[in-house]
Coordinates of C-alpha atoms and ligand atoms in Angstrom, one line a residue:
Chain A
X174 CA 0.0 0.0 0.0
X175 CA 2.7 2.4 1.1
X176 CA 5.0 1.4 -1.7
X177 CA 2.2 1.8 -4.1
X178 CA 1.3 5.3 -3.2
X179 CA 5.0 6.2 -3.2
X180 CA 5.4 5.0 -6.8
X181 CA 2.3 6.8 -7.7
X182 CA 3.8 10.0 -6.3
X183 CA 7.0 9.4 -8.2
X184 CA 4.9 8.8 -11.4
X185 CA 3.0 12.0 -10.8
X186 CA 6.2 13.9 -10.5
X187 CA 7.8 12.1 -13.4
X188 CA 5.1 13.0 -15.9
X189 CA 5.5 16.6 -15.0
X190 CA 9.2 17.1 -14.4
X191 CA 10.9 14.1 -16.1
X192 CA 12.8 12.5 -13.2
X193 CA 15.1 10.4 -15.4
X194 CA 18.3 12.4 -14.7
X195 CA 17.6 12.2 -10.9
X196 CA 17.0 8.4 -11.2
X197 CA 20.1 8.0 -13.2
X198 CA 22.1 9.9 -10.6
X199 CA 20.8 7.8 -7.8
X200 CA 21.1 4.4 -9.5
X201 CA 24.3 4.5 -11.5
X202 CA 26.7 4.5 -8.5
X203 CA 28.0 1.2 -7.3
X204 CA 30.3 0.5 -4.4
X205 CA 33.4 -1.8 -5.0
X206 CA 33.9 -4.6 -2.5
X207 CA 37.4 -5.1 -1.2
X208 CA 39.3 -5.1 2.0
X209 CA 39.2 -1.3 2.4
X210 CA 35.4 -1.1 1.7
X211 CA 34.7 -0.1 5.3
X212 CA 36.5 3.2 4.6
X213 CA 33.6 4.1 2.4
X214 CA 31.4 4.5 5.6
X215 CA 33.6 7.1 7.3
X216 CA 32.4 10.1 5.2
X217 CA 28.8 9.0 5.7
X218 CA 29.2 8.9 9.4
X219 CA 30.6 12.5 9.4
X220 CA 27.5 13.4 7.2
X221 CA 25.2 11.8 9.7
X222 CA 26.8 13.6 12.6
X223 CA 26.5 16.9 10.7
X224 CA 22.7 16.3 10.4
X225 CA 22.6 15.6 14.1
X226 CA 24.4 18.9 14.7
X227 CA 21.9 20.8 12.6
X228 CA 18.9 19.4 14.4
X229 CA 20.3 19.7 18.0
X230 CA 21.7 23.1 17.1
X231 CA 18.3 24.4 16.1
X232 CA 16.8 23.0 19.3
X233 CA 19.4 24.8 21.4
X234 CA 18.6 28.0 19.5
X235 CA 15.1 28.0 21.0
X236 CA 16.5 28.8 24.4
X237 CA 20.0 30.1 23.9
X238 CA 20.5 33.9 24.5
X239 CA 23.8 35.4 23.4
X240 CA 25.2 38.1 25.6
X241 CA 27.6 38.6 28.5
X242 CA 24.8 38.6 31.0
X243 CA 22.6 35.9 29.5
X244 CA 24.6 33.3 27.6
X245 CA 25.9 31.3 30.6
X246 CA 22.6 31.6 32.4
X247 CA 20.6 30.4 29.3
X248 CA 22.8 27.4 28.9
X249 CA 22.5 26.6 32.6
X250 CA 18.7 27.0 32.1
X251 CA 18.8 24.6 29.2
X252 CA 20.6 21.9 31.2
X253 CA 18.8 22.3 34.5
X254 CA 15.2 23.4 33.6
X255 CA 14.3 22.5 30.1
X256 CA 12.9 19.0 29.5
X257 CA 15.7 17.0 28.0
X258 CA 17.7 20.1 27.6
X259 CA 20.8 18.4 29.1
X260 CA 20.4 15.6 26.5
X261 CA 20.2 18.0 23.6
X262 CA 23.3 19.9 24.8
X263 CA 25.2 16.8 25.5
X264 CA 24.4 15.3 22.1
X265 CA 25.4 18.6 20.4
X266 CA 28.7 18.7 22.1
X267 CA 29.6 15.0 21.7
X268 CA 28.4 14.9 18.1
X269 CA 30.5 18.0 17.3
X270 CA 33.7 16.2 18.5
X271 CA 32.8 12.9 16.8
X272 CA 32.1 14.7 13.6
X273 CA 35.5 16.3 13.5
X274 CA 37.0 12.9 14.5
X275 CA 35.3 11.1 11.6
X276 CA 36.1 13.9 9.2
X277 CA 39.7 13.4 10.1
X278 CA 39.5 9.7 9.8
X279 CA 37.7 10.0 6.5
X280 CA 40.3 12.4 5.1
X281 CA 43.2 10.2 5.9
X282 CA 41.4 7.2 4.5
X283 CA 40.9 8.9 1.2
X284 CA 44.5 10.1 1.4
X285 CA 45.9 6.6 1.9
X286 CA 43.7 4.9 -0.7
X287 CA 44.7 7.8 -3.1
X288 CA 41.0 8.5 -3.8
X289 CA 41.9 12.2 -4.2
X290 CA 43.7 11.7 -7.5
X291 CA 42.3 12.8 -10.9
X292 CA 39.3 13.1 -11.4
X293 CA 38.4 13.6 -7.7
X294 CA 40.6 16.7 -7.0
X295 CA 37.7 18.9 -6.2
X296 CA 36.1 16.3 -4.0
X297 CA 39.3 16.5 -1.9
X298 CA 39.4 20.3 -2.0
X299 CA 35.8 20.7 -0.9
X300 CA 36.3 18.0 1.7
X301 CA 39.3 19.7 3.3
X302 CA 37.4 23.0 3.4
X303 CA 34.6 21.1 5.1
X304 CA 37.0 19.9 7.8
X305 CA 38.4 23.4 8.2
X306 CA 34.8 24.8 8.6
X307 CA 34.1 22.0 11.0
X308 CA 37.0 23.2 13.2
X309 CA 35.6 26.7 12.8
X310 CA 32.3 25.4 14.1
X311 CA 34.2 23.9 17.1
X312 CA 36.1 27.1 17.9
X313 CA 33.1 29.4 17.6
X314 CA 30.8 27.1 19.5
X315 CA 33.2 26.6 22.3
X316 CA 32.8 30.2 23.4
X317 CA 29.0 30.3 23.3
X318 CA 28.4 29.1 26.9
X319 CA 30.6 32.0 28.0
X320 CA 32.4 30.0 30.7
X321 CA 35.8 30.6 32.1
X322 CA 37.8 27.9 30.1
X323 CA 36.2 29.0 26.8
X324 CA 36.8 32.7 27.6
X325 CA 40.5 32.3 28.0
X326 CA 40.8 29.7 25.2
X327 CA 39.2 32.3 22.9
X328 CA 41.5 35.0 24.2
X329 CA 44.5 32.8 23.4
X330 CA 43.1 31.6 20.1
X331 CA 42.3 35.0 18.7
X332 CA 45.6 36.4 20.0
X333 CA 47.4 33.8 18.0
X334 CA 45.5 34.9 14.9
X335 CA 46.6 38.4 15.7
X336 CA 50.2 37.4 15.3
X337 CA 49.8 36.7 11.6
X338 CA 52.0 39.3 9.8
X339 CA 50.2 42.3 8.1
X340 CA 46.6 41.2 8.3
X341 CA 46.7 39.6 11.8
X342 CA 45.7 42.6 13.9
X343 CA 42.7 43.3 11.6
X344 CA 41.6 39.7 11.7
X345 CA 41.9 39.7 15.5
X346 CA 39.8 42.9 15.8
X347 CA 37.2 41.6 13.4
X348 CA 36.9 38.3 15.2
X349 CA 36.8 39.9 18.6
X350 CA 34.6 42.8 17.6
X351 CA 37.0 45.1 19.4
X352 CA 40.3 45.0 21.2
X353 CA 39.3 42.5 23.8
X354 CA 37.2 39.4 24.1
X355 CA 33.9 40.8 25.4
X356 CA 30.2 40.4 24.8
X357 CA 30.8 41.8 21.3
X358 CA 33.0 38.8 20.6
X359 CA 30.2 36.5 21.8
X360 CA 27.7 38.2 19.3
X361 CA 30.1 37.7 16.5
X362 CA 30.9 34.1 17.3
X363 CA 27.2 33.4 17.6
X364 CA 26.6 34.8 14.1
X365 CA 29.5 32.9 12.7
X366 CA 28.4 29.7 14.4
X367 CA 24.7 29.7 13.6
X368 CA 24.5 31.6 10.3
X369 CA 27.8 32.0 8.3
X370 CA 29.3 28.6 8.9
X371 CA 26.1 26.6 8.3
X372 CA 25.6 28.4 5.1
X373 CA 29.1 27.8 3.8
X374 CA 29.2 24.2 5.1
X375 CA 25.9 23.3 3.5
X376 CA 27.0 24.7 0.2
X377 CA 30.3 22.9 0.2
X378 CA 28.7 19.7 1.4
X379 CA 26.2 19.7 -1.4
X380 CA 29.1 20.1 -3.9
X381 CA 31.1 17.4 -2.2
X382 CA 28.2 14.9 -2.3
X383 CA 27.3 15.8 -5.8
X384 CA 30.8 15.2 -7.1
X385 CA 30.8 11.8 -5.4
X386 CA 27.4 10.8 -6.7
X387 CA 28.4 12.0 -10.2
X388 CA 31.8 10.2 -10.3
X389 CA 31.0 7.1 -8.4
X390 CA 33.3 5.6 -5.8
X391 CA 37.0 5.5 -6.2
X392 CA 38.6 2.1 -6.7
X393 CA 41.9 1.5 -5.1
X394 CA 44.8 0.3 -7.4
X395 CA 44.7 -3.2 -6.0
X396 CA 41.0 -3.5 -7.0
X397 CA 41.5 -1.9 -10.4
X398 CA 44.2 -4.5 -11.2
X399 CA 41.8 -7.4 -10.7
X400 CA 40.4 -9.2 -13.8
X401 CA 36.9 -8.0 -14.6
X402 CA 35.2 -11.2 -13.4
X403 CA 36.9 -10.9 -10.0
X404 CA 35.6 -7.4 -9.3
X405 CA 32.6 -7.5 -7.0
X406 CA 30.3 -4.5 -6.5
X407 CA 27.2 -3.7 -4.5
X408 CA 24.7 -1.1 -5.8
X409 CA 24.9 2.1 -3.8
X410 CA 21.2 2.4 -3.9
X411 CA 19.5 0.7 -2.0
X412 CA 22.0 -1.9 -0.7
X413 CA 24.9 0.3 0.5
X414 CA 22.6 3.1 1.6
X415 CA 20.7 0.7 3.8
X416 CA 23.9 -0.5 5.4
X417 CA 24.8 3.2 5.9
X418 CA 21.5 3.7 7.6
X419 CA 22.1 0.8 9.9
X420 CA 25.5 2.1 10.8
X421 CA 24.1 5.5 11.5
X422 CA 21.7 3.9 13.9
X423 CA 24.7 2.2 15.7
X424 CA 26.5 5.6 15.8
X425 CA 23.4 7.3 17.1
X426 CA 23.3 4.8 20.0
X427 CA 26.9 5.3 20.8
X428 CA 26.2 9.0 20.8
X429 CA 23.3 8.6 23.2
X430 CA 25.4 6.5 25.5
X431 CA 28.2 9.0 25.6
X432 CA 25.7 11.8 26.2
X433 CA 24.1 9.9 29.0
X434 CA 27.3 8.7 30.7
X435 CA 29.6 11.7 30.2
X436 CA 27.7 14.9 30.5
X437 CA 29.4 18.0 29.1
X438 CA 30.7 20.3 31.8
X439 CA 29.3 23.8 31.9
X440 CA 32.1 25.1 34.3
X441 CA 31.9 28.5 35.9
X442 CA 30.9 31.7 34.3
X443 CA 33.6 33.8 32.5
X444 CA 34.8 36.8 34.4
X445 CA 36.9 39.2 32.3
X446 CA 38.5 40.5 35.6
X447 CA 39.6 37.2 37.1
X448 CA 42.9 35.3 36.8
X449 CA 43.1 32.5 34.3
X450 CA 42.6 29.2 36.1
X451 CA 45.0 26.3 35.5
X452 CA 44.1 23.9 32.8
X453 CA 43.3 26.3 29.9
X454 CA 43.5 24.3 26.8
X455 CA 42.1 24.3 23.3
X456 CA 39.8 21.6 22.0
X457 CA 41.6 18.4 21.3
X458 CA 41.8 18.9 17.5
X459 CA 43.7 22.1 17.9
X460 CA 46.1 20.6 20.5
X461 CA 48.8 19.5 18.1
X462 CA 49.1 22.9 16.5
X463 CA 49.0 24.6 19.9
X464 CA 51.6 22.3 21.3
X465 CA 53.8 23.0 18.3
X466 CA 53.7 26.7 19.0
X467 CA 54.8 26.0 22.5
X468 CA 57.8 24.1 21.3
X469 CA 59.1 26.7 18.9
X470 CA 61.6 28.9 20.7
X471 CA 60.6 32.6 21.2
X472 CA 62.9 33.7 18.4
X473 CA 64.2 31.8 15.4
X474 CA 66.9 33.9 13.7
X475 CA 65.1 37.2 13.2
X476 CA 61.5 35.9 13.2
X477 CA 59.3 35.5 16.3
X478 CA 58.7 31.8 17.0
X479 CA 54.9 32.2 17.1
X480 CA 54.8 33.8 13.7
X481 CA 57.0 31.1 12.2
X482 CA 54.7 28.5 13.6
X483 CA 51.5 30.1 12.3
X484 CA 53.1 30.6 8.8
X485 CA 54.3 27.0 8.9
X486 CA 50.8 25.7 9.6
X487 CA 49.3 28.1 7.0
X488 CA 51.7 26.8 4.3
X489 CA 51.2 23.2 5.4
X490 CA 47.4 23.6 5.2
X491 CA 47.6 25.1 1.7
X492 CA 49.8 22.3 0.5
X493 CA 47.5 19.7 2.0
X494 CA 44.5 21.5 0.4
X495 CA 46.1 21.2 -3.0
X496 CA 47.6 17.7 -2.6
X497 CA 45.7 16.3 -5.6
X498 CA 47.5 18.8 -7.9
X499 CA 51.0 18.0 -6.6
X500 CA 52.9 15.8 -8.9
X501 CA 55.5 13.8 -7.1
X502 CA 57.8 11.9 -9.4
X503 CA 57.2 8.3 -8.8
X504 CA 59.8 6.9 -11.2
X505 CA 63.0 6.7 -9.2
X506 CA 61.8 3.8 -7.0
X507 CA 58.3 2.5 -7.5
X508 CA 58.5 0.4 -4.3
X509 CA 58.8 3.4 -2.1
X510 CA 55.5 5.2 -1.7
X511 CA 56.6 8.7 -0.7
X512 CA 53.0 10.0 -0.3
X513 CA 52.1 7.2 2.0
X514 CA 55.1 7.9 4.3
X515 CA 54.4 11.6 4.4
X516 CA 50.9 10.8 5.5
X517 CA 52.1 8.4 8.2
X518 CA 54.6 11.0 9.5
X519 CA 51.8 13.6 9.7
X520 CA 49.5 11.3 11.6
X521 CA 52.2 10.2 14.0
X522 CA 53.2 13.8 14.6
X523 CA 49.6 14.9 15.2
X524 CA 49.0 12.1 17.7
X525 CA 52.3 12.5 19.6
X526 CA 51.9 16.3 20.0
X527 CA 48.3 15.9 21.1
X528 CA 49.3 13.4 23.8
X529 CA 52.2 15.6 24.8
X530 CA 49.8 18.6 25.0
X531 CA 47.5 16.8 27.4
X532 CA 50.3 15.5 29.5
X533 CA 52.1 18.8 29.8
X534 CA 49.0 20.9 30.4
X535 CA 48.0 18.6 33.3
X536 CA 51.3 18.9 35.0
X537 CA 51.9 22.6 34.4
Chain B
X36 CA 27.2 43.1 -36.3
X37 CA 25.3 40.9 -34.0
X38 CA 28.5 39.2 -32.7
X39 CA 30.0 42.7 -32.1
X40 CA 26.9 43.7 -30.2
X41 CA 27.1 40.5 -28.1
X42 CA 30.8 41.1 -27.4
X43 CA 30.0 44.7 -26.4
X44 CA 27.2 43.5 -24.1
X45 CA 29.4 40.8 -22.5
X46 CA 32.1 43.3 -21.8
X47 CA 29.6 45.8 -20.4
X48 CA 28.1 43.1 -18.2
X49 CA 31.6 41.9 -17.1
X50 CA 32.8 45.3 -16.1
X51 CA 29.5 46.1 -14.5
X52 CA 29.4 42.8 -12.6
X53 CA 33.0 42.8 -11.3
X54 CA 32.8 46.5 -10.6
X55 CA 29.6 46.1 -8.7
X56 CA 31.0 43.3 -6.6
X57 CA 34.1 45.2 -5.7
X58 CA 32.1 48.2 -4.8
X59 CA 30.0 46.0 -2.5
X60 CA 33.0 44.4 -0.8
X61 CA 34.4 47.6 0.5
X62 CA 31.4 48.6 2.7
X63 CA 31.0 45.0 3.9
X64 CA 34.6 44.7 4.9
X65 CA 34.6 48.1 6.7
X66 CA 31.3 47.2 8.3
X67 CA 33.0 44.2 9.9
X68 CA 35.8 46.3 11.5
X69 CA 34.3 47.5 14.7
X70 CA 34.2 51.3 15.3
X71 CA 36.7 52.6 17.8
X72 CA 34.8 53.2 21.0
X73 CA 36.5 56.0 22.9
X74 CA 38.8 54.6 25.5
X75 CA 37.6 55.7 28.9
X76 CA 40.5 58.0 30.0
X77 CA 41.3 56.5 33.4
X78 CA 44.3 57.8 35.2
X79 CA 43.7 56.4 38.6
X80 CA 41.4 54.0 40.4
X81 CA 40.7 53.4 44.1
X82 CA 41.2 49.8 45.3
X83 CA 39.8 49.8 48.8
X84 CA 41.4 49.9 52.3
X85 CA 45.1 49.2 52.6
X86 CA 44.9 47.8 56.1
X87 CA 42.0 45.5 55.3
X88 CA 44.0 44.0 52.4
X89 CA 45.6 40.7 53.6
X90 CA 49.3 40.4 53.2
X91 CA 50.7 37.9 50.7
X92 CA 47.6 38.1 48.6
X93 CA 46.3 39.7 45.5
X94 CA 43.3 41.1 43.7
X95 CA 42.4 41.9 40.1
X96 CA 41.4 45.5 39.7
X97 CA 39.4 47.0 36.8
X98 CA 41.6 49.8 35.5
X99 CA 39.2 51.3 32.9
X100 CA 38.7 48.3 30.6
X101 CA 42.0 46.6 31.5
X102 CA 42.8 44.3 34.4
X103 CA 45.5 45.3 36.8
X104 CA 46.9 42.9 39.4
X105 CA 47.4 44.4 42.9
X106 CA 49.6 42.4 45.2
X107 CA 50.3 43.1 48.9
X108 CA 53.6 41.4 49.8
X109 CA 54.6 39.7 53.0
X110 CA 56.3 43.0 54.0
X111 CA 53.0 44.9 53.4
X112 CA 54.3 46.6 50.3
X113 CA 51.8 47.1 47.4
X114 CA 52.7 46.3 43.8
X115 CA 50.5 47.0 40.9
X116 CA 51.1 45.5 37.4
X117 CA 49.2 45.1 34.2
X118 CA 47.5 41.7 34.6
X119 CA 47.4 41.0 30.9
X120 CA 50.0 38.3 30.1
X121 CA 52.3 39.6 27.4
X122 CA 52.3 36.1 25.8
X123 CA 48.7 35.4 24.6
X124 CA 46.5 37.7 26.6
X125 CA 45.5 35.6 29.6
X126 CA 45.1 37.1 33.0
X127 CA 47.9 36.4 35.5
X128 CA 47.8 35.6 39.2
X129 CA 50.0 35.9 42.3
X130 CA 51.5 32.7 43.7
X131 CA 51.6 32.8 47.4
X132 CA 54.2 30.1 47.8
X133 CA 56.8 31.3 45.2
X134 CA 55.9 35.0 45.6
X135 CA 55.9 35.4 41.8
X136 CA 53.3 36.4 39.2
X137 CA 52.1 33.3 37.4
X138 CA 50.2 32.9 34.2
X139 CA 48.3 29.6 34.2
X140 CA 47.7 29.5 30.5
X141 CA 51.2 28.4 29.5
X142 CA 53.1 28.6 32.7
X143 CA 54.6 32.0 32.2
X144 CA 56.3 33.5 35.3
X145 CA 57.2 37.1 36.2
X146 CA 58.8 38.5 39.2
X147 CA 57.2 41.2 41.4
X148 CA 58.8 43.9 39.3
X149 CA 56.9 42.5 36.3
X150 CA 60.0 41.1 34.7
X151 CA 59.3 38.0 32.6
X152 CA 61.6 35.4 34.2
X153 CA 60.6 32.2 32.6
X154 CA 58.1 30.5 30.3
X155 CA 56.8 31.9 27.0
X156 CA 56.1 35.6 27.9
X157 CA 58.2 37.8 25.6
X158 CA 57.9 41.1 27.5
X159 CA 57.6 42.4 31.1
X160 CA 54.3 43.4 32.6
X161 CA 53.8 47.2 32.7
X162 CA 53.9 48.6 36.2
X163 CA 51.5 51.0 37.9
X164 CA 52.2 53.4 40.7
X165 CA 50.4 52.7 44.1
X166 CA 49.8 55.4 46.6
X167 CA 48.0 55.1 50.0
X168 CA 46.0 58.2 50.9
X169 CA 44.2 58.0 54.2
X170 CA 44.3 54.1 54.1
X171 CA 42.7 54.2 50.6
X172 CA 44.8 52.4 47.9
X173 CA 45.1 54.4 44.8
X174 CA 46.5 53.0 41.6
X175 CA 47.8 55.4 39.0
X176 CA 49.3 55.2 35.5
X177 CA 53.0 55.4 36.1
X178 CA 54.8 58.2 34.3
Ligands
LIG237 C1 32.4 17.0 7.8 C2 32.9 16.9 6.7 C3 32.7 15.8 5.6 C4 31.5 15.1 5.3 C5 30.2 15.3 5.9 C6 31.9 14.2 4.1 C7 31.0 13.4 3.5 C8 31.4 12.4 2.5 C9 30.6 11.3 2.1 C10 29.2 11.0 2.6 C11 31.4 10.6 1.1 C12 31.0 9.3 0.4 C13 31.3 8.1 1.2 C14 32.8 7.9 1.5 O1 33.7 7.7 0.7 O2 33.1 8.0 2.7 C15 32.6 11.4 0.9 C16 33.6 11.0 0.0 C17 34.8 11.7 -0.1 N1 35.3 12.7 0.7 FE1 34.3 13.6 2.2 N2 33.2 14.4 3.8 C18 33.7 15.3 4.7 C19 35.0 15.8 4.8 C20 36.0 15.4 3.9 C21 37.4 15.8 4.0 C22 38.0 16.6 5.2 C23 38.1 15.3 2.9 C24 39.5 15.5 2.4 C25 40.3 16.5 2.6 C26 37.1 14.6 2.1 C27 37.4 14.0 0.8 C28 36.6 13.1 0.2 C29 36.9 12.3 -1.0 C30 38.2 12.5 -1.9 C31 35.8 11.5 -1.2 C32 35.6 10.4 -2.4 C33 36.0 9.1 -1.8 C34 35.7 8.0 -2.8 O3 35.2 8.3 -3.9 O4 36.0 6.8 -2.5 N3 35.9 14.7 2.7 N4 32.6 12.5 1.8
LIG238 S1 49.1 33.6 27.9 FE1 50.3 33.8 29.7 S2 51.8 32.3 29.4 FE2 50.6 32.2 27.5

C-alpha cells in the first residue's frame, strides 16, 4: 500500500518534471567490494553527525541567549530546567567532536587509498574545506556558553590569529569585535556559528556529495588490477545506503550512550576580571598545533617563533588542500611510496603532539 | 554586427558585474571592522582599604577596561602591574608560595617587578604606581 502510493507520487512527478536524470544519478553508482570497503562508511558517518548537529543546534537556539549577562545563564537553564535540555546539549557537544574525528579519519582514509587523484581533485578540496569549517564550528561554538575555560581559550586563540603578519591585527579585531574578548565577541561568534558557517558548510557539502554521486566511488589500485570477473560490487542504492543507515543507527546509539554517561561540563561563568585558572586548553583537535607553537623557541633567527609556527601551519594547510595537484615523481623507485610515508609521519606527529599537549598541560 | 553587439554587451556586463561586486565588498569589509569606541580615560582607580587587604595576597582590579593585578607582599608593600600576560592575553595571578606572578595558560612566570623570568612571555608586565591616601589604595598610571 505504502510502496504503491509512493510510486504513484513518483509517477505523478515524473510525468511533470521528467525525473530520469535524478533516477540516473541515484542508480548508477556502485560500491566496489574489497578489504578497504569499510573506509567508504567514514564520510557517511561524518555526514550523519552533521545532520545531528543541525537538528540539535536548532533545538538549542530555541533557548540560547547570546550576551555577556545571558549566555551562561541560558545554557544553565537549558541543562537544568528545560525538558531533555541536558540531553540536547550533551548530544550537540559530543556529536561535534565525533564529527571532527570522523572527518579526520575519512580524510586520511581517502588520502591513503589515493582517492583524491584525478578526477576527484575537487572532492578533496571541498572535503578539506569542510574539515576546516568543522573546526571553525568547534572554535566558535566553544565560546557560546561563556564559561571561564572557553573565555581564556578564545583570548589565546584570537591572540594567536593576531600574530599573523600584516593582516593579523585586523583579523583579531574583526573576530573579537573590538580590542578584547567581550560580549561583542560573543555576538560575532554566535553569528558565525549559527549563520555563516552553516551556510558555507551546506553549500560545500552539497558540492562534495554531488561530485561523489556523479563520479562514483573510487577504486583502489589493488582493486583496479583485478580481472573484470573478480571485481565485485554492490549497488549504492539501495544496498549500500541501507547499510549506511544501519551504521548511522549504531553511531546514534553510541552517541546517546556518551551523552548519558559523560555529561558535558558547563564550568563557571567567565569573568573578564579574574585570573586565568590552570588547565586552559584548546579543544583536542587544535592541540597538536597549539603544542607545536609552545615548542618553537621565542625567536628563530630574526622571526618571532609564534609567527614562524603560524606561517608554517598556514603553508602546510595550503599544501594539503592542493595535494591532488601536486605531482611527485614516482619513477625513481616504485616500491617506495613517498606520499604514504608523508601521511604516516603527519599522523604520528599529530598524535604525539596531542598526547604531549595533554600530559604537559595537566602537570603545568 | 550581431556578434559585435554581443561582445560589447558581454564586456559591459563583465565590467558592471565585477565593478559592482568590488564596490559592494568595501562597505561590507569596513562594516566588519568594529568602530573605535572612545577609551575611557582612566588615570587612577581606588582599590579599597590598605589595612583590610591581607598580606601575601592579590586582587584583580578594573583599570578602565584593562585588568591590573594588585599584590600586597609579606612585608606589606603594594605592587600593581598590568594583569594581561604579554604572551597570549591571559590574566595572570599571584602565587603565594613562590611569591611570583604566574600565568596559568602556558606557565609564564614574572617577578614582582613585572619582569618575565621564565616561560613563553616575551615582554615584562607594565607597572603602575600605588599610593596610599588615608588608608585608601590608589593605583595610577606610572609616568
Ligand atoms: C564533515 C565533513 C565531511 C563530510 C560530511 C563528508 C562526506 C562524505 C561522504 C558521505 C562521502 C561518500 C562516502 C565515503 O567515501 O566515505 C565522501 C567522500 C569523499 N570525501 Fe568527504 N566528507 C567530509 C570531509 C572530507 C574531507 C576533510 C576530505 C579530504 C580533505 C574529504 C574528501 C573526500 C573524497 C576524496 C571522497 C571520495 C572518496 C571516494 O570516492 O572513495 N571529505 N565524503
Ligand atoms: S598567555 Fe600567559 S603564558 Fe601564555
